[in-house]
Short mmCIF file of C-alpha atoms (C1' of nucleotides) and ligand atoms in Angstrom, two decimals:
data_model
loop_
_atom_site.label_atom_id
_atom_site.label_comp_id
_atom_site.label_asym_id
_atom_site.label_seq_id
_atom_site.Cartn_x
_atom_site.Cartn_y
_atom_site.Cartn_z
CA UNK G 18 -0.11 -0.06 0.08
CA UNK G 19 2.47 2.64 1.15
CA UNK G 20 4.08 3.11 -2.28
CA UNK G 21 7.18 5.01 -1.12
CA UNK G 22 8.30 6.68 -4.28
CA UNK G 23 12.04 6.97 -4.04
CA UNK G 24 13.81 10.43 -4.21
CA UNK G 25 16.92 10.93 -6.22
CA UNK G 26 20.09 12.97 -5.70
CA UNK G 27 20.63 15.17 -8.46
CA UNK G 28 23.21 18.13 -9.10
CA UNK G 29 20.38 20.63 -8.55
CA UNK G 30 18.90 19.17 -5.53
CA UNK G 31 22.41 18.92 -3.91
CA UNK G 32 23.03 22.53 -4.85
CA UNK G 33 19.69 23.96 -3.32
CA UNK G 34 20.29 21.88 -0.23
CA UNK G 35 23.76 23.10 0.16
CA UNK G 36 22.82 26.73 0.00
CA UNK G 37 19.99 26.20 2.58
CA UNK G 38 22.61 24.32 4.94
CA UNK G 39 25.16 27.03 4.65
CA UNK G 40 22.70 29.97 5.06
CA UNK G 41 21.88 31.11 8.78
CA UNK G 42 18.66 32.68 7.75
CA UNK G 43 15.55 31.31 5.78
CA UNK G 44 15.66 31.86 1.98
CA UNK G 45 12.98 32.65 -0.52
CA UNK G 46 12.79 30.64 -3.66
CA UNK G 47 14.20 33.74 -5.58
CA UNK G 48 17.04 34.07 -3.38
CA UNK G 49 18.03 30.46 -3.69
CA UNK G 50 17.57 30.72 -7.46
CA UNK G 51 20.00 33.65 -7.50
CA UNK G 52 22.52 31.55 -5.50
CA UNK G 53 22.39 28.74 -8.01
CA UNK G 54 23.75 30.86 -10.84
CA UNK G 55 21.22 29.48 -13.33
CA UNK G 56 22.06 25.84 -12.61
CA UNK G 57 18.59 24.80 -13.33
CA UNK G 58 15.25 26.11 -14.29
CA UNK G 59 12.91 28.08 -12.08
CA UNK G 60 10.24 25.48 -12.05
CA UNK G 61 13.13 22.75 -11.03
CA UNK G 62 13.87 24.69 -7.78
CA UNK G 63 10.17 24.93 -6.85
CA UNK G 64 9.84 21.13 -7.23
CA UNK G 65 13.11 20.42 -5.46
CA UNK G 66 11.90 22.64 -2.49
CA UNK G 67 8.62 20.72 -2.61
CA UNK G 68 10.45 17.37 -2.21
CA UNK G 69 12.69 18.56 0.36
CA UNK G 70 9.71 19.75 2.50
CA UNK G 71 7.85 16.48 1.87
CA UNK G 72 10.91 14.43 2.94
CA UNK G 73 11.17 16.73 5.98
CA UNK G 74 14.65 17.78 5.30
CA UNK G 75 13.78 21.59 5.29
CA UNK G 76 10.59 23.31 6.28
CA UNK G 77 8.52 26.10 4.76
CA UNK G 78 7.88 29.43 6.62
CA UNK G 79 5.09 31.81 5.56
CA UNK G 80 5.88 35.36 6.87
CA UNK G 81 3.44 37.87 8.26
CA UNK G 82 3.75 39.72 5.00
CA UNK G 83 3.04 36.63 3.19
CA UNK G 84 6.55 35.94 1.66
CA UNK G 85 7.50 32.29 1.61
CA UNK G 86 10.83 31.17 2.87
CA UNK G 87 12.58 27.90 3.41
CA UNK G 88 15.04 27.03 6.16
CA UNK G 89 17.00 24.04 7.36
CA UNK G 90 17.39 23.76 11.10
CA UNK G 91 20.92 23.80 12.47
CA UNK G 92 20.42 22.13 15.76
CA UNK G 93 20.41 18.36 15.41
CA UNK G 94 19.74 16.61 18.63
CA UNK G 95 17.40 14.34 16.78
CA UNK G 96 18.20 12.86 13.41
CA UNK G 97 14.99 14.15 12.14
CA UNK G 98 14.24 17.65 11.31
CA UNK G 99 11.78 19.03 13.75
CA UNK G 100 10.33 22.39 13.21
CA UNK G 101 7.74 22.92 15.78
CA UNK G 102 9.58 26.13 16.96
CA UNK G 103 9.09 29.91 16.57
CA UNK G 104 10.30 31.94 13.86
CA UNK G 105 11.58 35.70 13.94
CA UNK G 106 10.91 38.09 11.42
CA UNK G 107 12.90 41.43 11.48
CA UNK G 108 11.17 44.41 10.52
CA UNK G 109 14.15 46.17 9.35
CA UNK G 110 16.62 43.86 7.66
CA UNK G 111 13.78 41.40 6.74
CA UNK G 112 15.61 38.54 7.70
CA UNK G 113 13.77 35.44 9.05
CA UNK G 114 15.47 33.18 11.42
CA UNK G 115 14.57 29.92 13.15
CA UNK G 116 14.18 30.73 17.08
CA UNK G 117 15.04 26.83 17.77
CA UNK G 118 14.52 27.12 21.39
CA UNK G 119 11.42 29.09 21.52
CA UNK G 120 8.23 27.14 21.61
CA UNK G 121 4.90 28.72 22.81
CA UNK G 122 2.60 27.31 25.59
CA UNK G 123 -1.07 27.71 25.05
CA UNK G 124 -4.43 26.33 26.37
CA UNK G 125 -5.76 23.99 23.56
CA UNK G 126 -9.30 25.32 22.59
CA UNK G 127 -12.17 23.16 23.46
CA UNK G 128 -13.49 20.95 20.52
CA UNK G 129 -10.51 21.70 18.38
CA UNK G 130 -8.03 19.19 17.09
CA UNK G 131 -4.54 20.84 16.66
CA UNK G 132 -2.15 19.22 14.39
CA UNK G 133 0.23 21.88 13.57
CA UNK G 134 1.19 25.20 15.02
CA UNK G 135 2.82 28.09 13.62
CA UNK G 136 4.34 30.82 15.66
CA UNK G 137 6.09 33.90 14.26
CA UNK G 138 7.61 36.71 16.25
CA UNK G 139 8.31 40.15 14.47
CA UNK G 140 10.32 43.02 15.55
CA UNK G 141 14.03 43.94 15.55
CA UNK G 142 16.93 41.19 15.48
CA UNK G 143 19.90 41.49 17.45
CA UNK G 144 21.96 43.02 14.67
CA UNK G 145 19.37 45.55 13.85
CA UNK G 146 18.86 46.12 17.64
CA UNK G 147 22.55 47.19 18.23
CA UNK G 148 23.04 49.40 15.19
CA UNK G 149 20.15 51.60 15.86
CA UNK G 150 19.69 53.68 12.84
CA UNK C 214 3.56 67.42 11.65
CA UNK C 215 1.10 64.76 12.22
CA UNK C 216 -0.61 64.95 8.94
CA UNK C 217 -3.32 62.58 9.50
CA UNK C 218 -5.12 62.08 6.19
CA UNK C 219 -8.47 61.74 6.64
CA UNK C 220 -10.41 58.65 5.43
CA UNK C 221 -13.86 58.78 3.73
CA UNK C 222 -16.89 56.53 3.95
CA UNK C 223 -17.77 55.41 0.53
CA UNK C 224 -20.46 52.90 -0.64
CA UNK C 225 -17.69 50.50 -1.48
CA UNK C 226 -16.10 50.76 1.92
CA UNK C 227 -19.29 50.32 3.75
CA UNK C 228 -20.18 47.22 1.90
CA UNK C 229 -16.81 45.49 2.51
CA UNK C 230 -16.94 46.35 6.15
CA UNK C 231 -20.63 45.21 6.34
CA UNK C 232 -19.46 41.73 4.90
CA UNK C 233 -16.60 41.42 7.27
CA UNK C 234 -18.90 42.41 10.20
CA UNK C 235 -21.31 39.88 9.27
CA UNK C 236 -18.83 36.85 8.55
CA UNK C 237 -18.19 34.36 11.39
CA UNK C 238 -15.09 33.50 9.38
CA UNK C 239 -12.13 35.39 7.91
CA UNK C 240 -12.53 35.98 4.22
CA UNK C 241 -9.98 36.45 1.37
CA UNK C 242 -10.19 39.21 -0.95
CA UNK C 243 -11.77 37.10 -3.59
CA UNK C 244 -14.41 35.94 -1.40
CA UNK C 245 -15.11 39.46 -0.32
CA UNK C 246 -15.41 40.44 -3.98
CA UNK C 247 -17.91 37.71 -4.80
CA UNK C 248 -20.17 38.98 -2.05
CA UNK C 249 -19.98 42.48 -3.29
CA UNK C 250 -21.73 41.52 -6.54
CA UNK C 251 -19.54 43.77 -8.76
CA UNK C 252 -20.50 46.94 -6.68
CA UNK C 253 -16.84 47.97 -7.46
CA UNK C 254 -13.44 47.24 -9.03
CA UNK C 255 -11.13 44.53 -7.93
CA UNK C 256 -8.61 47.02 -7.27
CA UNK C 257 -10.77 49.08 -5.11
CA UNK C 258 -11.32 46.21 -2.83
CA UNK C 259 -7.63 45.85 -2.34
CA UNK C 260 -7.34 49.24 -1.36
CA UNK C 261 -10.32 49.24 1.07
CA UNK C 262 -8.88 46.49 2.83
CA UNK C 263 -5.65 48.22 2.97
CA UNK C 264 -7.20 51.28 4.38
CA UNK C 265 -9.15 49.39 7.00
CA UNK C 266 -6.18 47.44 8.22
CA UNK C 267 -4.34 50.65 8.52
CA UNK C 268 -7.06 52.16 10.45
CA UNK C 269 -7.10 49.07 12.74
CA UNK C 270 -10.64 48.24 12.08
CA UNK C 271 -9.98 44.82 10.66
CA UNK C 272 -6.86 42.70 10.35
CA UNK C 273 -4.88 40.30 8.03
CA UNK C 274 -4.19 36.87 8.63
CA UNK C 275 -1.63 35.10 6.58
CA UNK C 276 -2.36 31.31 6.62
CA UNK C 277 0.16 28.43 6.83
CA UNK C 278 -0.48 27.88 3.10
CA UNK C 279 -0.04 31.51 2.27
CA UNK C 280 -3.60 32.47 1.59
CA UNK C 281 -4.30 35.82 2.93
CA UNK C 282 -7.82 36.53 4.69
CA UNK C 283 -9.28 39.41 6.59
CA UNK C 284 -11.26 39.49 9.56
CA UNK C 285 -13.21 42.03 12.03
CA UNK C 286 -13.10 40.59 15.70
CA UNK C 287 -16.49 40.05 17.47
CA UNK C 288 -15.59 40.68 20.95
CA UNK C 289 -15.38 44.29 21.72
CA UNK C 290 -14.63 44.69 25.40
CA UNK C 291 -12.24 47.50 24.18
CA UNK C 292 -13.16 50.05 21.59
CA UNK C 293 -10.14 49.35 19.55
CA UNK C 294 -9.88 46.34 17.55
CA UNK C 295 -6.88 44.03 19.18
CA UNK C 296 -5.74 41.17 17.33
CA UNK C 297 -2.94 39.67 19.42
CA UNK C 298 -4.95 36.38 19.57
CA UNK C 299 -4.56 32.98 17.76
CA UNK C 300 -6.19 31.95 14.73
CA UNK C 301 -7.40 28.42 13.82
CA UNK C 302 -7.02 27.27 10.31
CA UNK C 303 -9.23 24.00 9.37
CA UNK C 304 -7.53 21.58 7.15
CA UNK C 305 -10.67 20.12 5.95
CA UNK C 306 -13.12 23.14 5.27
CA UNK C 307 -10.32 25.44 4.99
CA UNK C 308 -12.09 28.16 7.33
CA UNK C 309 -10.10 30.46 9.20
CA UNK C 310 -11.45 31.81 12.69
CA UNK C 311 -10.38 34.03 15.24
CA UNK C 312 -9.50 32.31 18.75
CA UNK C 313 -9.99 35.49 20.42
CA UNK C 314 -9.28 34.06 23.91
CA UNK C 315 -6.15 31.89 22.93
CA UNK C 316 -3.00 33.80 23.74
CA UNK C 317 0.26 32.03 23.73
CA UNK C 318 2.84 32.44 26.30
CA UNK C 319 6.55 32.26 25.51
CA UNK C 320 10.03 33.17 26.71
CA UNK C 321 11.27 36.32 25.15
CA UNK C 322 14.55 35.70 23.20
CA UNK C 323 17.45 37.45 24.68
CA UNK C 324 18.48 40.47 22.34
CA UNK C 325 15.36 40.43 20.25
CA UNK C 326 12.82 43.14 20.34
CA UNK C 327 9.34 41.72 19.79
CA UNK C 328 6.54 44.12 18.52
CA UNK C 329 4.19 41.62 17.07
CA UNK C 330 3.29 37.87 17.24
CA UNK C 331 1.42 35.76 14.97
CA UNK C 332 0.26 32.46 16.32
CA UNK C 333 -1.96 30.10 13.96
CA UNK C 334 -3.08 26.56 14.80
CA UNK C 335 -4.21 24.04 12.26
CA UNK C 336 -6.18 21.06 12.44
CA UNK C 337 -9.65 20.16 12.62
CA UNK C 338 -12.36 22.73 13.49
CA UNK C 339 -15.49 21.66 15.64
CA UNK C 340 -17.63 21.12 13.07
CA UNK C 341 -15.28 18.98 11.00
CA UNK C 342 -14.35 17.19 14.09
CA UNK C 343 -17.75 16.03 14.84
CA UNK C 344 -18.88 15.27 11.17
CA UNK C 345 -15.94 12.72 10.78
CA UNK C 346 -15.93 12.02 7.27
"C1'" DA M 192 -22.14 76.05 -4.14
"C1'" DC M 193 -17.16 75.74 -4.08
"C1'" DT M 194 -12.87 73.53 -3.27
"C1'" DT M 195 -9.88 70.31 -1.65
"C1'" DT M 196 -8.07 65.77 -2.00
"C1'" DA M 197 -9.51 61.25 -0.95
"C1'" DA M 198 -11.34 57.41 -3.68
"C1'" DT M 199 -12.33 54.82 -7.90
"C1'" DG M 200 -12.08 52.72 -12.71
"C1'" DC M 201 -9.38 50.84 -15.92
"C1'" DA M 202 -5.40 49.19 -18.08
"C1'" DA M 203 -1.17 47.53 -17.77
"C1'" DC M 204 2.24 45.18 -15.42
"C1'" DA M 205 4.89 42.42 -11.74
"C1'" DT M 206 5.52 38.67 -8.82
"C1'" DT M 207 4.70 34.06 -7.47
"C1'" DG M 208 3.53 29.46 -8.15
"C1'" DT M 209 1.24 25.36 -11.26
"C1'" DT M 210 0.64 22.26 -15.07
"C1'" DG M 211 1.41 19.18 -19.19
"C1'" DC M 212 4.64 16.95 -21.80
"C1'" DA M 213 8.83 15.65 -24.14
"C1'" DA M 214 13.44 14.62 -23.03
"C1'" DG M 215 17.21 13.76 -19.89
"C1'" DT M 216 19.19 11.43 -15.77
"C1'" DT M 217 19.51 8.47 -11.73
"C1'" DA M 218 19.87 4.17 -9.54
"C1'" DA M 219 18.44 -0.33 -9.29
"C1'" DA M 220 18.14 -4.76 -11.65
"C1'" DT M 221 20.09 -7.95 -14.97
"C1'" DA A 199 28.63 -3.08 -18.21
"C1'" DT A 200 24.06 -2.81 -20.09
"C1'" DT A 201 19.39 -2.26 -19.66
"C1'" DT A 202 15.44 -0.37 -17.69
"C1'" DA A 203 11.75 1.74 -14.89
"C1'" DA A 204 10.44 5.85 -13.14
"C1'" DC A 205 12.09 10.01 -11.13
"C1'" DT A 206 13.56 14.50 -12.76
"C1'" DT A 207 14.13 18.44 -15.58
"C1'" DG A 208 13.35 22.06 -19.29
"C1'" DC A 209 10.13 24.71 -21.60
"C1'" DA A 210 6.27 26.89 -22.51
"C1'" DA A 211 1.92 28.05 -21.17
"C1'" DC A 212 -1.26 29.36 -17.74
"C1'" DA A 213 -3.34 31.18 -13.25
"C1'" DA A 214 -3.78 33.51 -9.06
"C1'" DT A 215 -2.63 37.60 -6.50
"C1'" DG A 216 -1.21 41.98 -5.97
"C1'" DT A 217 0.48 46.73 -7.55
"C1'" DT A 218 0.87 51.06 -9.95
"C1'" DG A 219 -0.13 55.20 -12.94
"C1'" DC A 220 -3.38 58.32 -14.41
"C1'" DA A 221 -7.56 60.48 -15.64
"C1'" DT A 222 -12.17 60.90 -13.43
"C1'" DT A 223 -15.57 60.82 -9.68
"C1'" DA A 224 -17.19 61.78 -5.28
"C1'" DA A 225 -16.89 62.93 -0.09
"C1'" DA A 226 -16.73 66.46 3.29
"C1'" DG A 227 -15.46 70.81 5.23
"C1'" DT A 228 -16.14 75.75 4.11
MN1 MN X 213 12.71 26.60 11.68
MN1 MN X 214 -8.50 37.63 14.59
ZN1 ZN X 215 17.49 42.63 11.39
ZN1 ZN X 216 -13.51 22.75 9.55
#
DNA sequence: ACTTTAATGCAACATTGTTGCAAGTTAAAT
DNA sequence: ATTTAACTTGCAACAATGTTGCATTAAAGT
């Protein structure tokens, strides 16, 4: 029943994953594309990102302003990529970072079944907070 | 200095606000447009929604899947519309509702200045949870 | 009524993401 | 090493969503 379709390692996929692994911040599709130097088509990057998300290797973040970014967590206490943490969106430099230690607590609403949570904080990141200009 | 530009009450603005006031769930631009019966142009609705958000009369919700919706809170203990609450996104009926009583608690990360929070839960709403099919 | 300027309609454009299909490539089986 | 299945890619075409410029209309204060 569980027809697990195998995923293949291609040059493009390796490049995209490497870019995300090196980055300290979450990247958008366009930002990733720029870093690949036209190694592959725009559509291919969309499909690679979809695959990586499906395989739980990276995760997708939708920001307050609607921009979509992708990130690979840097902590790896577990062998799987867990992303039930908060994200921080800087209003000034627009960078999005995983706050891998910040996990919100809340009272589960009655009659609702919660499968997934998304918690995004926005404001000023440490960089922009120090250089106040 | 504070050149507060005045906002005007037009037929279109009144209609859009009425639609949002009547709705129990958050609505997308397209859903709002359908309910207006071509009272005004598509672009006008975008601009009206921007104004209403700017004036803090309604608020904008970006869902996990990237869809953008707008809502007017129904509670009104205060006279201003406060929206620091959680939102619930049903995976089945795709409806988004304000959980006006659910507010997450969290440990403020060091060196970050938090101005705004966004907390979205997704799963099954009471309706879809009961009618399990 | 007059005046100011916010609001609208329309067309044109930009961005982001999706889909179908032929051709290319990976990795396993032989 | 060759063969082969099916996963992956490029390309073109499309769709959805949102933005901008500008001439015209209309709201609200005088
Ligand atoms: Mn993360
Ligand atoms: Mn709300
Ligand atoms: Zn910053
Ligand atoms: Zn539901």
